Amino acid sequence: MKLSIYFKNFFNNSQSSGIILIFCVIISLIIANSSAGTDFQSFLDLEIGTHLFHLEYPVSIWINDGLMAIFFLLVGLEIKRELIEGELSSFKNASLPIFAAIGGMLIPAVIYSIFNSGTEYGNGWGIPMATDIAFSLAIISMLGSRIPGSIKIFLAALAIVDDLGAILVIAVFYTDQIHWVYLILSFVIVALLFLLNFFKVTKIIFYLIPGLFLWYFLHHSGIHATIAGVLLAFSIPTNASDTEISPLEKLEHQLHIPVSFFIMPLFALTNTNITFNSGMVEGLTSTLGLGIIGGLVIGKLIGINMFSFLAIKLKLSSLPQNSSWVQMLGVGLLAGIGFTMSIFIALLSFKGQIEIQDEAKFAILIASVLAASLGYIVLYSSSKKRKEIPEEY
């Protein structure tokens, strides 16, 4: 009985998923730099699926574009619930993540361009724009109840808007070709999903099946398929009642454990396999390395907080409930965890240039570790100060 209670508490503890995620990052780095590294990469490059309907992809694509769409579905469900009945239900609260994300994309791109405009690295301006939603939420979850839930929701909403912006940047500037037929079919599926919601269809299966087609069409359109998860989430019906459990809340509850303890760790394990070499360290002081690190660590911090400050001063938005500007600084730092989306943009920016890709990957890793560490320290310190304030009075 004690064992079952222990595991129940373990799975319900959001900090556990963060610990597992970090553990998987370490394991992946060890594997990549050991004799098993080549075999592990070969496994990730192994194509599985079927030629029928053009559904044969490498293992890494199934994880990053397939399973991560489920992660985005879960986060999208949480955001929609907060928009209907929670922290984001007022315009002032809901608008802040949007303004913050815009600043968090523009300023890093500007900082990168200052270092690299006119150089061979100039095309990588989109690298520091992205926030890795999985890792940033994992780090903030490790703080548990030390920080208000409104800050976690703000970071999740900010990261979603940020990633959607990064996906649009990829679609417009880094995609070789948009397949318009598949894109139009995607719009048709989205319209169908919202029609189901309009006619109050509550059985989740009637949303999940079109959702699969939406993923397929988006993936073949040339746009990053994980956006399908967010679009599907916003079509799932919910309500503002505290007593009646909605289809959205049911699906959210069902996805929590598989996403937190399978999809996110698997994602970390397969995307941190960076093989170190001597040239990578030297690359940190190049304009490429300085642009990436400066953009992710400093650019995100300045952009998010500057645009948030302006939005609040103009009375367009308000601070998340029970939060402080110190905690906003911590969020700005955590948003500098670019990682997977940044690596993805780096690969698109420097196609066929393996050495530059490796230097960019290492700079992204260093910047993400630095941003995660500083963000955690700032948020942890701010929570201790908050607890000490009542005692003074």
Coordinates of C-alpha atoms in Angstrom, one line a residue:
M1 CA 0.0 0.0 0.0
K2 CA 2.8 2.4 0.9
L3 CA 4.5 1.8 -2.5
S4 CA 1.3 2.6 -4.4
I5 CA 0.7 5.8 -2.4
Y6 CA 4.4 6.8 -3.1
F7 CA 4.0 6.3 -6.8
K8 CA 0.7 8.2 -6.8
N9 CA 2.3 11.1 -5.1
F10 CA 5.3 10.9 -7.3
F11 CA 3.2 11.1 -10.5
N12 CA 1.1 14.0 -9.1
N13 CA 4.2 15.9 -8.1
S14 CA 5.1 18.4 -10.9
Q15 CA 8.6 18.7 -9.6
S16 CA 9.3 15.0 -10.4
S17 CA 8.8 15.5 -14.2
G18 CA 11.4 18.3 -14.1
I19 CA 13.9 16.1 -12.3
I20 CA 13.4 13.3 -14.8
L21 CA 13.7 15.7 -17.7
I22 CA 17.1 17.1 -16.5
F23 CA 18.3 13.5 -15.8
C24 CA 17.4 12.6 -19.4
V25 CA 19.4 15.6 -20.7
I26 CA 22.5 14.4 -18.8
I27 CA 22.0 10.8 -20.0
S28 CA 21.7 12.0 -23.6
L29 CA 24.9 14.0 -23.4
I30 CA 26.8 11.1 -21.9
I31 CA 25.5 8.7 -24.7
A32 CA 26.3 11.2 -27.4
N33 CA 29.9 11.5 -26.2
S34 CA 30.5 7.8 -25.7
S35 CA 31.1 4.9 -28.0
A36 CA 27.3 4.4 -28.2
G37 CA 26.8 7.9 -29.7
T38 CA 27.0 6.8 -33.3
D39 CA 24.6 3.9 -32.8
F40 CA 22.2 6.2 -30.9
Q41 CA 22.2 8.7 -33.8
S42 CA 21.7 5.9 -36.3
F43 CA 18.6 4.9 -34.3
L44 CA 17.2 8.4 -34.4
D45 CA 17.8 8.6 -38.1
L46 CA 16.1 5.2 -38.7
E47 CA 13.0 5.7 -40.8
I48 CA 9.9 3.9 -39.6
G49 CA 6.3 4.0 -40.8
T50 CA 4.8 3.3 -44.2
H51 CA 5.3 4.7 -47.7
L52 CA 1.5 4.7 -48.0
F53 CA 0.3 8.3 -47.6
H54 CA 4.0 9.4 -47.3
L55 CA 4.2 8.5 -43.6
E56 CA 7.7 7.2 -43.3
Y57 CA 9.9 9.4 -41.2
P58 CA 13.0 9.1 -38.9
V59 CA 12.4 8.3 -35.3
S60 CA 13.5 11.8 -34.3
I61 CA 10.8 13.4 -36.5
W62 CA 8.1 11.1 -35.0
I63 CA 9.1 12.4 -31.6
N64 CA 9.7 16.1 -32.4
D65 CA 6.8 16.6 -34.8
G66 CA 4.4 13.8 -33.6
L67 CA 4.7 13.2 -29.9
M68 CA 5.4 16.9 -29.2
A69 CA 2.2 17.8 -30.9
I70 CA 0.5 16.0 -28.0
F71 CA 2.6 18.0 -25.6
F72 CA 1.4 21.2 -27.3
L73 CA -2.2 19.8 -27.1
L74 CA -1.9 19.5 -23.3
V75 CA -0.4 23.0 -22.9
G76 CA -3.0 24.4 -25.2
L77 CA -5.8 22.8 -23.1
E78 CA -4.3 24.4 -20.0
I79 CA -4.1 27.8 -21.6
K80 CA -7.7 27.6 -22.9
R81 CA -9.0 26.6 -19.4
E82 CA -7.1 29.6 -17.9
L83 CA -8.6 31.9 -20.6
I84 CA -12.1 30.7 -19.8
E85 CA -12.1 30.5 -16.0
G86 CA -8.6 31.2 -14.7
E87 CA -5.7 33.6 -14.5
L88 CA -6.0 34.7 -18.2
S89 CA -9.8 35.3 -18.1
S90 CA -9.4 39.1 -18.1
F91 CA -8.0 41.0 -21.1
K92 CA -5.3 42.7 -19.1
N93 CA -3.9 39.3 -17.9
A94 CA -4.3 37.6 -21.3
S95 CA -2.7 40.4 -23.3
L96 CA 0.5 40.5 -21.2
P97 CA 2.0 37.2 -22.5
I98 CA 1.4 38.4 -26.1
F99 CA 3.2 41.7 -25.6
A100 CA 6.0 39.9 -23.7
A101 CA 6.4 37.3 -26.4
I102 CA 6.7 40.0 -29.1
G103 CA 9.4 41.7 -27.2
G104 CA 11.1 38.3 -26.4
M105 CA 11.3 37.6 -30.2
L106 CA 12.3 41.1 -31.5
I107 CA 15.0 42.1 -29.1
P108 CA 17.0 38.7 -29.4
A109 CA 16.8 38.9 -33.2
V110 CA 18.1 42.5 -33.1
I111 CA 21.0 41.6 -30.7
Y112 CA 22.0 38.6 -32.9
S113 CA 21.9 40.8 -36.0
I114 CA 24.1 43.4 -34.4
F115 CA 26.8 40.8 -34.0
N116 CA 26.3 38.9 -37.3
S117 CA 24.7 41.2 -39.9
G118 CA 26.7 41.0 -43.2
T119 CA 28.6 37.9 -42.0
E120 CA 28.3 34.3 -43.1
Y121 CA 26.2 33.8 -39.9
G122 CA 23.7 36.5 -40.8
N123 CA 20.9 34.0 -41.8
G124 CA 20.7 32.7 -38.3
W125 CA 18.9 35.7 -36.8
G126 CA 15.9 33.5 -36.0
I127 CA 17.9 31.2 -33.7
P128 CA 17.5 33.2 -30.4
M129 CA 13.8 34.0 -31.0
A130 CA 12.5 30.7 -29.7
T131 CA 11.6 29.5 -26.2
D132 CA 11.8 25.8 -25.5
I133 CA 8.4 25.4 -23.8
A134 CA 9.1 21.9 -22.5
F135 CA 12.4 22.7 -20.7
S136 CA 11.3 26.1 -19.4
L137 CA 8.1 24.7 -17.8
A138 CA 10.1 21.8 -16.4
I139 CA 12.5 24.2 -14.6
I140 CA 9.7 26.4 -13.2
S141 CA 7.8 23.3 -12.1
M142 CA 10.7 22.4 -9.8
L143 CA 10.0 25.5 -7.8
G144 CA 6.6 24.0 -6.8
S145 CA 4.5 26.3 -4.6
R146 CA 7.4 28.7 -4.0
I147 CA 6.0 30.9 -6.8
P148 CA 2.4 31.8 -7.6
G149 CA 0.6 29.7 -10.1
S150 CA -0.1 32.9 -12.2
I151 CA 3.6 33.1 -13.0
K152 CA 3.6 29.5 -14.3
I153 CA 0.6 30.2 -16.4
F154 CA 2.2 33.4 -17.7
L155 CA 5.3 31.5 -18.7
A156 CA 3.3 28.8 -20.4
A157 CA 1.2 31.3 -22.4
L158 CA 4.3 33.4 -23.2
A159 CA 6.2 30.2 -24.5
I160 CA 3.2 29.1 -26.6
V161 CA 2.9 32.6 -28.3
D162 CA 6.7 32.6 -28.7
D163 CA 6.8 29.2 -30.3
L164 CA 3.9 30.0 -32.6
G165 CA 5.9 33.1 -33.6
A166 CA 8.9 30.9 -34.2
I167 CA 6.8 28.5 -36.3
L168 CA 5.6 31.4 -38.4
V169 CA 9.2 32.7 -38.8
I170 CA 10.2 29.2 -40.0
A171 CA 7.2 29.0 -42.4
V172 CA 7.9 32.4 -43.9
F173 CA 11.7 32.7 -43.9
Y174 CA 13.2 29.2 -43.5
T175 CA 10.7 26.9 -45.4
D176 CA 11.8 26.1 -48.9
Q177 CA 8.2 25.6 -50.1
I178 CA 4.7 25.8 -48.8
H179 CA 2.3 23.2 -50.2
W180 CA -0.9 25.2 -50.4
V181 CA -3.2 22.3 -51.0
Y182 CA -2.3 20.7 -47.7
L183 CA -2.5 24.1 -46.0
I184 CA -6.0 24.8 -47.3
L185 CA -7.0 21.3 -46.2
S186 CA -5.6 22.2 -42.7
F187 CA -7.9 25.3 -42.6
V188 CA -10.9 23.1 -43.6
I189 CA -10.2 20.7 -40.7
V190 CA -9.8 23.6 -38.2
A191 CA -13.2 25.0 -39.4
L192 CA -14.7 21.5 -38.9
L193 CA -13.3 21.3 -35.3
F194 CA -14.8 24.7 -34.4
L195 CA -18.1 23.7 -36.0
L196 CA -18.2 20.6 -33.7
N197 CA -17.6 22.9 -30.8
F198 CA -20.4 25.3 -32.0
F199 CA -22.9 22.5 -32.2
K200 CA -21.9 21.4 -28.7
V201 CA -20.4 18.0 -29.6
T202 CA -18.9 16.7 -26.4
K203 CA -17.4 13.3 -27.2
I204 CA -13.6 13.8 -27.4
I205 CA -13.1 11.1 -30.1
F206 CA -15.0 13.3 -32.6
Y207 CA -12.2 15.9 -32.1
L208 CA -9.2 13.6 -31.9
I209 CA -9.8 11.9 -35.3
P210 CA -10.0 15.2 -37.2
G211 CA -7.0 16.3 -35.1
L212 CA -5.0 13.5 -36.6
F213 CA -5.8 14.6 -40.1
L214 CA -5.0 18.2 -39.1
W215 CA -1.5 17.0 -38.0
Y216 CA -1.0 15.1 -41.2
F217 CA -2.0 18.0 -43.5
L218 CA 0.0 20.6 -41.5
H219 CA 3.1 18.4 -41.6
H220 CA 2.8 18.0 -45.3
S221 CA 2.2 21.7 -45.9
G222 CA 5.7 22.5 -44.7
I223 CA 4.6 24.2 -41.5
H224 CA 5.8 22.8 -38.2
A225 CA 3.1 20.2 -37.3
T226 CA 3.2 20.8 -33.5
I227 CA 0.9 23.8 -34.1
A228 CA -1.8 21.2 -34.7
G229 CA -1.9 20.4 -31.0
V230 CA -2.6 24.0 -30.1
L231 CA -5.3 24.4 -32.7
L232 CA -7.0 21.2 -31.6
A233 CA -6.8 22.2 -28.0
F234 CA -8.7 25.5 -28.6
S235 CA -11.5 23.6 -30.3
I236 CA -12.2 21.2 -27.4
P237 CA -15.3 22.4 -25.5
T238 CA -15.1 23.6 -21.9
N239 CA -17.1 25.6 -19.4
A240 CA -16.6 28.1 -16.6
S241 CA -18.2 25.8 -14.0
D242 CA -16.3 24.5 -11.0
T243 CA -18.7 21.6 -10.5
E244 CA -19.3 20.2 -14.0
I245 CA -16.2 18.5 -15.5
S246 CA -15.9 19.5 -19.2
P247 CA -14.4 17.4 -22.1
L248 CA -11.4 19.7 -22.0
E249 CA -10.7 19.0 -18.3
K250 CA -11.2 15.3 -18.9
L251 CA -8.7 15.2 -21.7
E252 CA -6.3 17.4 -19.8
H253 CA -6.4 15.0 -16.8
Q254 CA -5.8 12.0 -19.1
L255 CA -2.8 13.5 -20.9
H256 CA -0.9 14.8 -17.8
I257 CA 1.0 11.6 -16.8
P258 CA 1.9 10.4 -20.3
V259 CA 3.1 13.8 -21.4
S260 CA 5.0 14.6 -18.1
F261 CA 6.6 11.2 -17.7
F262 CA 7.0 9.8 -21.2
I263 CA 6.8 12.4 -24.0
M264 CA 8.9 15.1 -22.3
P265 CA 11.6 12.8 -21.1
L266 CA 11.8 11.1 -24.5
F267 CA 12.0 14.5 -26.1
A268 CA 14.9 15.5 -23.9
L269 CA 16.7 12.2 -24.4
T270 CA 16.6 12.4 -28.2
N271 CA 17.3 16.1 -28.6
T272 CA 20.3 16.7 -26.3
N273 CA 22.6 14.3 -28.2
I274 CA 25.3 16.9 -28.9
T275 CA 28.8 15.6 -29.6
F276 CA 31.4 17.9 -28.1
N277 CA 34.6 18.9 -30.0
S278 CA 37.3 21.4 -29.4
G279 CA 36.1 23.9 -32.0
M280 CA 32.8 24.3 -30.2
V281 CA 34.5 26.1 -27.2
E282 CA 36.3 28.5 -29.5
G283 CA 33.0 29.2 -31.3
L284 CA 31.5 30.6 -28.1
T285 CA 33.6 33.8 -28.6
S286 CA 32.8 34.1 -32.3
T287 CA 30.1 36.5 -33.5
L288 CA 27.9 33.5 -33.9
G289 CA 28.3 32.3 -30.3
L290 CA 28.0 35.8 -28.9
G291 CA 24.9 36.6 -30.9
I292 CA 23.2 33.4 -29.8
I293 CA 24.1 33.7 -26.1
G294 CA 23.5 37.4 -26.0
G295 CA 20.2 37.0 -27.8
L296 CA 18.9 34.2 -25.6
V297 CA 20.1 35.3 -22.2
I298 CA 20.2 39.1 -22.4
G299 CA 17.8 39.7 -25.3
K300 CA 15.0 37.6 -23.9
L301 CA 15.3 39.2 -20.5
I302 CA 15.3 42.7 -21.8
G303 CA 12.6 42.1 -24.5
I304 CA 10.1 40.4 -22.3
N305 CA 10.4 42.8 -19.4
M306 CA 10.6 45.9 -21.5
F307 CA 7.5 45.1 -23.5
S308 CA 5.7 43.9 -20.4
F309 CA 6.6 47.2 -18.6
L310 CA 5.3 49.3 -21.5
A311 CA 2.1 47.3 -21.7
I312 CA 1.4 47.7 -18.0
K313 CA 2.4 51.4 -18.0
L314 CA 0.0 52.0 -20.9
K315 CA -2.7 50.1 -18.9
L316 CA -3.1 47.5 -21.6
S317 CA -2.1 44.7 -19.3
S318 CA -1.5 44.0 -15.6
L319 CA 1.1 41.9 -13.7
P320 CA 0.2 38.2 -13.0
Q321 CA -1.7 37.9 -9.8
N322 CA 0.5 37.9 -6.6
S323 CA 3.6 38.3 -8.7
S324 CA 6.5 40.8 -8.6
W325 CA 8.9 42.4 -11.1
V326 CA 11.7 40.3 -9.7
Q327 CA 9.7 37.1 -10.7
M328 CA 9.1 38.6 -14.1
L329 CA 12.9 39.0 -14.5
G330 CA 13.2 35.3 -13.6
V331 CA 10.6 34.4 -16.2
G332 CA 12.5 36.5 -18.7
L333 CA 15.6 34.5 -18.0
L334 CA 13.8 31.1 -18.2
A335 CA 12.4 32.1 -21.6
G336 CA 16.0 32.2 -22.7
I337 CA 16.0 28.4 -22.8
G338 CA 15.9 28.1 -26.5
F339 CA 17.1 24.6 -27.0
T340 CA 15.1 22.5 -29.4
M341 CA 13.4 25.1 -31.5
S342 CA 16.6 27.2 -31.6
I343 CA 18.5 24.1 -32.7
F344 CA 15.9 23.4 -35.3
I345 CA 16.2 26.9 -36.7
A346 CA 20.0 26.7 -36.6
L347 CA 19.9 23.5 -38.8
L348 CA 17.6 25.3 -41.3
S349 CA 19.8 28.4 -41.2
F350 CA 23.1 26.6 -42.0
K351 CA 22.0 23.7 -44.2
G352 CA 25.0 21.5 -45.1
Q353 CA 27.4 23.5 -43.0
I354 CA 28.1 20.9 -40.3
E355 CA 30.8 22.8 -38.4
I356 CA 28.7 26.0 -38.1
Q357 CA 25.7 23.9 -37.0
D358 CA 27.8 22.2 -34.3
E359 CA 29.0 25.6 -33.0
A360 CA 25.5 27.0 -33.0
K361 CA 24.2 23.9 -31.1
F362 CA 26.9 24.3 -28.4
A363 CA 26.2 28.0 -28.0
I364 CA 22.5 27.2 -27.7
L365 CA 23.2 24.6 -25.1
I366 CA 25.4 26.9 -23.1
A367 CA 22.9 29.8 -23.3
S368 CA 20.1 27.5 -22.3
V369 CA 21.9 26.2 -19.3
L370 CA 22.9 29.7 -18.2
A371 CA 19.4 31.0 -18.7
A372 CA 17.9 28.1 -16.8
S373 CA 20.4 28.4 -13.9
L374 CA 20.0 32.2 -13.5
G375 CA 16.2 32.0 -13.9
Y376 CA 15.9 29.3 -11.3
I377 CA 18.1 31.3 -8.8
V378 CA 16.2 34.5 -9.3
L379 CA 12.8 32.9 -8.9
Y380 CA 14.0 30.8 -5.9
S381 CA 15.4 33.9 -4.2
S382 CA 12.3 35.9 -4.9
S383 CA 10.1 33.2 -3.2
K384 CA 12.3 33.3 -0.1
K385 CA 11.9 37.1 0.1
R386 CA 8.1 36.9 -0.3
K387 CA 7.9 34.5 2.6
E388 CA 10.1 36.7 4.8
I389 CA 7.9 39.9 4.2
P390 CA 4.9 38.8 6.4
E391 CA 7.2 38.1 9.3
E392 CA 8.5 41.7 9.3
Y393 CA 5.0 42.9 9.8

